[in-house]
Short mmCIF file of C-alpha atoms in Angstrom, two decimals:
data_model
loop_
_atom_site.label_atom_id
_atom_site.label_comp_id
_atom_site.label_asym_id
_atom_site.label_seq_id
_atom_site.Cartn_x
_atom_site.Cartn_y
_atom_site.Cartn_z
CA MET A 280 -42.62 -238.28 19.49
CA LYS A 281 -45.63 -238.84 17.20
CA LYS A 282 -45.57 -235.11 16.46
CA LEU A 283 -41.87 -235.43 15.66
CA ILE A 284 -42.59 -238.12 13.05
CA LEU A 285 -45.32 -235.95 11.51
CA VAL A 286 -42.79 -233.13 11.23
CA ILE A 287 -40.11 -235.31 9.63
CA LEU A 288 -42.36 -236.78 6.93
CA PRO A 289 -43.35 -233.53 5.14
CA VAL A 290 -39.69 -232.52 5.01
CA LEU A 291 -38.88 -235.69 3.11
CA PHE A 292 -41.26 -234.82 0.27
CA ILE A 293 -38.80 -232.26 -1.15
CA ILE A 294 -35.77 -234.56 -1.05
CA SER A 295 -33.87 -235.78 -4.13
CA CYS A 296 -31.96 -239.03 -4.81
CA THR A 297 -28.27 -239.88 -5.23
CA THR A 298 -26.44 -242.25 -7.59
CA SER A 299 -25.06 -245.74 -6.90
CA LYS A 300 -21.46 -246.87 -6.71
CA LYS A 301 -19.99 -250.36 -7.27
CA ILE A 302 -17.62 -251.81 -4.68
CA THR A 303 -15.53 -254.97 -4.97
CA GLU A 304 -16.68 -258.02 -2.97
CA ARG A 305 -14.61 -260.68 -1.24
CA PHE A 306 -15.90 -262.86 1.59
CA GLU A 307 -14.52 -265.77 3.58
CA GLU A 308 -16.51 -268.22 5.68
CA THR A 309 -16.51 -267.73 9.47
CA GLN A 310 -18.49 -268.81 12.52
CA ASN A 311 -17.99 -265.54 14.42
CA LEU A 312 -21.13 -263.59 15.27
CA PRO A 313 -21.14 -259.93 14.16
CA PHE A 314 -21.20 -258.10 17.47
CA TYR A 315 -19.55 -254.70 18.03
CA ASN A 316 -16.30 -254.42 16.10
CA PRO A 317 -13.88 -252.04 17.91
CA LYS A 318 -11.85 -251.65 14.70
CA LEU A 319 -14.81 -249.80 13.15
CA THR A 320 -14.62 -246.51 15.03
CA THR A 321 -16.35 -243.99 12.77
CA LEU A 322 -18.73 -244.42 9.86
CA LEU A 323 -20.02 -241.93 7.32
CA ILE A 324 -22.94 -243.17 5.20
CA GLU A 325 -24.31 -241.52 2.06
CA GLY A 326 -27.42 -242.73 0.29
CA ASN A 327 -31.19 -242.62 -0.08
CA MET A 328 -33.95 -243.31 2.42
CA ASP A 329 -37.53 -244.22 1.49
CA VAL A 330 -40.23 -244.04 4.17
CA ASN A 331 -43.43 -245.96 3.46
CA MET A 332 -46.19 -245.44 6.02
CA PRO A 333 -49.94 -246.08 5.62
CA SER A 334 -50.61 -242.46 4.64
CA ASN A 335 -47.20 -241.36 3.34
CA ASN A 336 -44.62 -242.54 0.80
CA VAL A 337 -41.63 -240.23 0.71
CA GLY A 338 -37.92 -240.27 -0.11
CA ALA A 339 -34.79 -238.53 1.14
CA SER A 340 -31.15 -238.04 0.26
CA VAL A 341 -29.28 -238.60 3.53
CA GLU A 342 -25.87 -238.44 5.16
CA VAL A 343 -25.33 -240.30 8.43
CA ASN A 344 -22.34 -239.88 10.76
CA ILE A 345 -21.71 -242.46 13.50
CA ASN A 346 -19.06 -242.23 16.21
CA LYS A 347 -18.54 -245.69 17.76
CA LEU A 348 -21.69 -246.44 19.80
CA GLU A 349 -21.67 -242.93 21.24
CA GLU A 350 -23.04 -240.40 18.73
CA PHE A 351 -25.32 -240.31 15.70
CA LYS A 352 -26.05 -237.49 13.26
CA MET A 353 -28.30 -237.53 10.20
CA ASN A 354 -28.57 -234.74 7.62
CA LEU A 355 -31.43 -234.54 5.09
CA PHE A 356 -30.90 -232.80 1.76
CA GLY A 357 -33.27 -231.33 -0.79
CA PRO A 358 -32.84 -230.32 -4.44
CA PHE A 359 -29.45 -228.86 -5.40
CA GLY A 360 -27.97 -230.30 -2.19
CA ILE A 361 -29.79 -227.84 0.08
CA GLU A 362 -29.92 -229.06 3.68
CA VAL A 363 -33.49 -229.06 4.98
CA ALA A 364 -33.26 -230.92 8.31
CA LYS A 365 -30.85 -232.61 10.67
CA LEU A 366 -30.92 -234.89 13.68
CA TYR A 367 -28.29 -235.36 16.39
CA SER A 368 -28.44 -237.91 19.18
CA ASN A 369 -26.28 -239.48 21.84
CA SER A 370 -27.34 -241.84 24.61
CA SER A 371 -28.88 -239.06 26.72
CA LYS A 372 -30.45 -236.54 24.33
CA PHE A 373 -31.54 -235.86 20.78
CA ILE A 374 -32.22 -232.70 18.76
CA PHE A 375 -34.15 -232.57 15.50
CA TYR A 376 -34.02 -229.30 13.56
CA ASN A 377 -36.51 -228.81 10.72
CA MET A 378 -35.00 -225.95 8.76
CA PHE A 379 -37.80 -226.08 6.19
CA GLN A 380 -40.47 -225.29 8.80
CA GLY A 381 -38.25 -223.46 11.28
CA GLU A 382 -38.96 -225.85 14.17
CA ALA A 383 -36.78 -227.85 16.55
CA TYR A 384 -37.54 -230.73 18.92
CA GLY A 385 -35.48 -232.38 21.64
CA GLY A 386 -35.66 -234.97 24.36
CA VAL A 387 -34.29 -238.23 25.72
CA PRO A 388 -33.82 -240.99 23.10
CA SER A 389 -35.13 -243.65 25.47
CA SER A 390 -36.78 -246.92 24.55
CA GLU A 391 -39.96 -245.49 26.11
CA ASN A 392 -39.95 -242.58 23.66
CA LEU A 393 -39.30 -244.92 20.76
CA ASN A 394 -42.25 -247.01 21.93
CA LYS A 395 -44.42 -243.91 21.65
CA VAL A 396 -43.53 -243.79 17.96
CA ALA A 397 -43.87 -247.42 16.88
CA ASN A 398 -44.06 -249.67 19.96
CA ILE A 399 -40.37 -250.61 19.56
CA ALA A 400 -38.37 -251.14 22.75
CA LEU A 401 -34.92 -250.40 21.32
CA SER A 402 -32.19 -248.33 22.89
CA PHE A 403 -30.15 -245.64 21.20
CA GLU A 404 -27.17 -248.01 21.06
CA ASP A 405 -29.29 -250.66 19.32
CA LEU A 406 -30.20 -248.22 16.56
CA ILE A 407 -26.54 -247.42 15.94
CA SER A 408 -25.74 -251.14 15.78
CA ILE A 409 -28.36 -251.57 13.05
CA MET A 410 -26.64 -248.94 10.92
CA ARG A 411 -23.27 -250.62 11.59
CA CYS A 412 -24.69 -254.00 10.42
CA GLU A 413 -24.05 -255.51 13.84
CA ILE A 414 -26.26 -257.49 16.21
CA PRO A 415 -28.12 -254.83 18.23
CA SER A 416 -27.73 -256.34 21.68
CA GLY A 417 -25.91 -255.43 24.87
CA THR A 418 -25.51 -259.10 25.71
CA LYS A 419 -24.03 -262.07 23.86
CA GLN A 420 -26.29 -264.78 25.24
CA TYR A 421 -27.52 -265.98 21.87
CA LYS A 422 -28.31 -269.68 21.54
CA LYS A 423 -28.30 -271.59 18.27
CA LYS A 424 -31.81 -272.62 17.17
CA SER A 425 -31.25 -274.03 13.70
CA GLU A 426 -28.73 -274.10 10.87
CA ASN A 427 -28.24 -275.15 7.27
CA LYS A 428 -25.42 -274.89 4.74
CA GLU A 429 -26.04 -271.20 4.11
CA SER A 430 -27.05 -269.69 7.47
CA THR A 431 -27.59 -270.14 11.21
CA THR A 432 -30.46 -268.83 13.35
CA TYR A 433 -29.90 -267.68 16.95
CA HIS A 434 -32.30 -266.56 19.71
CA ASN A 435 -31.76 -264.40 22.78
CA LYS A 436 -34.44 -264.09 25.49
CA LEU A 437 -34.71 -260.62 27.05
CA ASP A 438 -35.86 -259.69 30.55
CA ASN A 439 -39.09 -258.11 29.24
CA LYS A 440 -40.16 -261.50 27.78
CA THR A 441 -39.41 -260.47 24.21
CA THR A 442 -37.01 -262.48 22.05
CA GLU A 443 -34.26 -261.34 19.72
CA LYS A 444 -33.85 -263.50 16.63
CA VAL A 445 -30.89 -263.17 14.30
CA ILE A 446 -29.92 -264.98 11.12
CA VAL A 447 -26.23 -265.00 10.21
CA ASN A 448 -24.95 -266.41 6.92
CA LYS A 449 -21.91 -268.65 6.45
CA PHE A 450 -19.69 -265.58 5.98
CA GLY A 451 -20.61 -264.29 9.46
CA LEU A 452 -22.80 -261.52 8.04
CA LEU A 453 -26.01 -260.47 9.77
CA THR A 454 -28.84 -260.94 7.26
CA LYS A 455 -31.89 -260.56 9.53
CA TYR A 456 -32.70 -259.20 12.98
CA GLU A 457 -36.14 -259.57 14.56
CA LEU A 458 -37.61 -258.52 17.88
CA LEU A 459 -40.47 -260.89 18.76
CA ASP A 460 -43.20 -260.44 21.36
CA GLN A 461 -44.39 -263.12 23.80
CA SER A 462 -46.66 -264.57 21.10
CA ASN A 463 -43.68 -264.88 18.76
CA LYS A 464 -45.02 -262.10 16.52
CA ALA A 465 -42.57 -259.61 15.07
CA ILE A 466 -42.40 -256.16 16.67
CA LEU A 467 -39.48 -255.13 14.46
CA THR A 468 -37.78 -256.75 11.48
CA VAL A 469 -34.52 -255.60 9.90
CA ASP A 470 -33.21 -257.15 6.67
CA TYR A 471 -29.58 -256.58 5.64
CA LEU A 472 -29.02 -256.99 1.89
CA ASP A 473 -26.41 -256.44 -0.81
CA TYR A 474 -23.27 -256.87 1.28
CA LYS A 475 -20.03 -255.53 -0.20
CA ALA A 476 -16.48 -255.29 1.08
CA VAL A 477 -15.36 -251.76 1.93
CA ASP A 478 -11.81 -251.26 3.29
CA ASN A 479 -11.79 -254.81 4.68
CA PHE A 480 -15.18 -254.33 6.38
CA LYS A 481 -18.29 -256.12 5.09
CA LEU A 482 -21.31 -253.80 5.09
CA ALA A 483 -24.86 -254.08 3.76
CA HIS A 484 -25.73 -251.58 1.03
CA LYS A 485 -29.46 -252.01 1.51
CA ILE A 486 -31.19 -252.09 4.91
CA ASN A 487 -34.95 -252.60 5.20
CA ILE A 488 -36.61 -251.82 8.53
CA ILE A 489 -40.19 -253.03 8.95
CA PHE A 490 -42.66 -251.95 11.67
CA PRO A 491 -45.44 -254.60 11.51
CA LYS A 492 -47.67 -253.03 14.17
CA ILE A 493 -48.10 -249.80 12.19
CA ALA A 494 -47.72 -251.34 8.71
CA GLY A 495 -44.67 -249.15 8.17
CA ARG A 496 -41.42 -249.66 6.31
CA LEU A 497 -38.15 -247.76 5.99
CA GLU A 498 -35.69 -248.67 3.24
CA MET A 499 -32.17 -247.34 3.09
CA LYS A 500 -29.94 -247.74 0.04
CA ILE A 501 -26.30 -246.87 0.68
CA ASP A 502 -24.24 -245.43 -2.16
CA ASN A 503 -21.04 -244.82 -0.23
CA TYR A 504 -19.38 -245.67 3.08
CA LYS A 505 -16.39 -243.79 4.51
CA ILE A 506 -14.74 -245.74 7.28
CA ASN A 507 -12.62 -244.55 10.21
CA ASP A 508 -12.24 -241.02 8.85
CA LYS A 509 -12.06 -238.16 11.32
CA LEU A 510 -15.54 -236.74 11.84
CA GLU A 511 -16.37 -233.10 12.34
CA GLU A 512 -18.17 -232.05 15.52
CA LEU A 513 -21.51 -233.86 15.35
CA GLN A 514 -23.48 -231.71 17.80
CA PHE A 515 -24.96 -228.53 16.40
CA SER A 516 -26.40 -225.32 17.82
CA LEU A 517 -29.80 -223.92 16.93
CA PRO A 518 -30.24 -220.36 15.65
CA LYS A 519 -31.26 -217.95 18.41
CA SER A 520 -34.61 -217.44 16.70
CA ILE A 521 -35.52 -221.14 17.02
CA LYS A 522 -37.09 -222.34 20.27
CA LEU A 523 -36.44 -225.97 21.22
CA GLN A 524 -39.65 -227.87 21.98
CA GLU A 525 -39.14 -230.70 24.48
CA ILE A 526 -40.74 -234.07 23.64
CA LYS A 527 -42.03 -235.93 26.68
#
């Protein structure tokens, strides 16, 4: 997986940016927690992604397709809209195809493999939930820890002794998700910013993902959401000349 990250980063150096788009806002106060919303079936996201690691600062124009909590596809584009790489994943496998270097990698998108990258014990489903602006948890055992006029903080203890911390504002919008270790230090922090209403759904248009243990940061700025549109087939086939390298 570390090799996979090293392959992705050079590809991003040739990527261009997209423009922003204003969307009307309208929020009402609620006490409901933002868990999985079955009314949001498919999601197409267009925007920019900036990756800031200790030795690399790169940007990408991206398109993300999400099918419920079942499938995820990300396409990376270079100058003049030329596709240079793409990633597909479901709960059992992923494939990353680097067209720029003519290489492909595959494997199981397990929490163990994600730990090899950045010591983050998150499942494939959790990652999709982050992109959907929903609490990334398979359980709903959150307990209220504190509250004020603007937001409420909840905690959820996991079996591996880590703690999930979420902050939800008075409109029921997830503004922060943190995974804390046994010493209460952050393993992962996700900030959800610039919420706007899109087709009666409230979605963040800026998502910052921070990896404290490797001093890394990923920022995504969303220009456009397309909601509940029919998606094309997300899985893709590799050219016969490309050999898939399995990541263990």
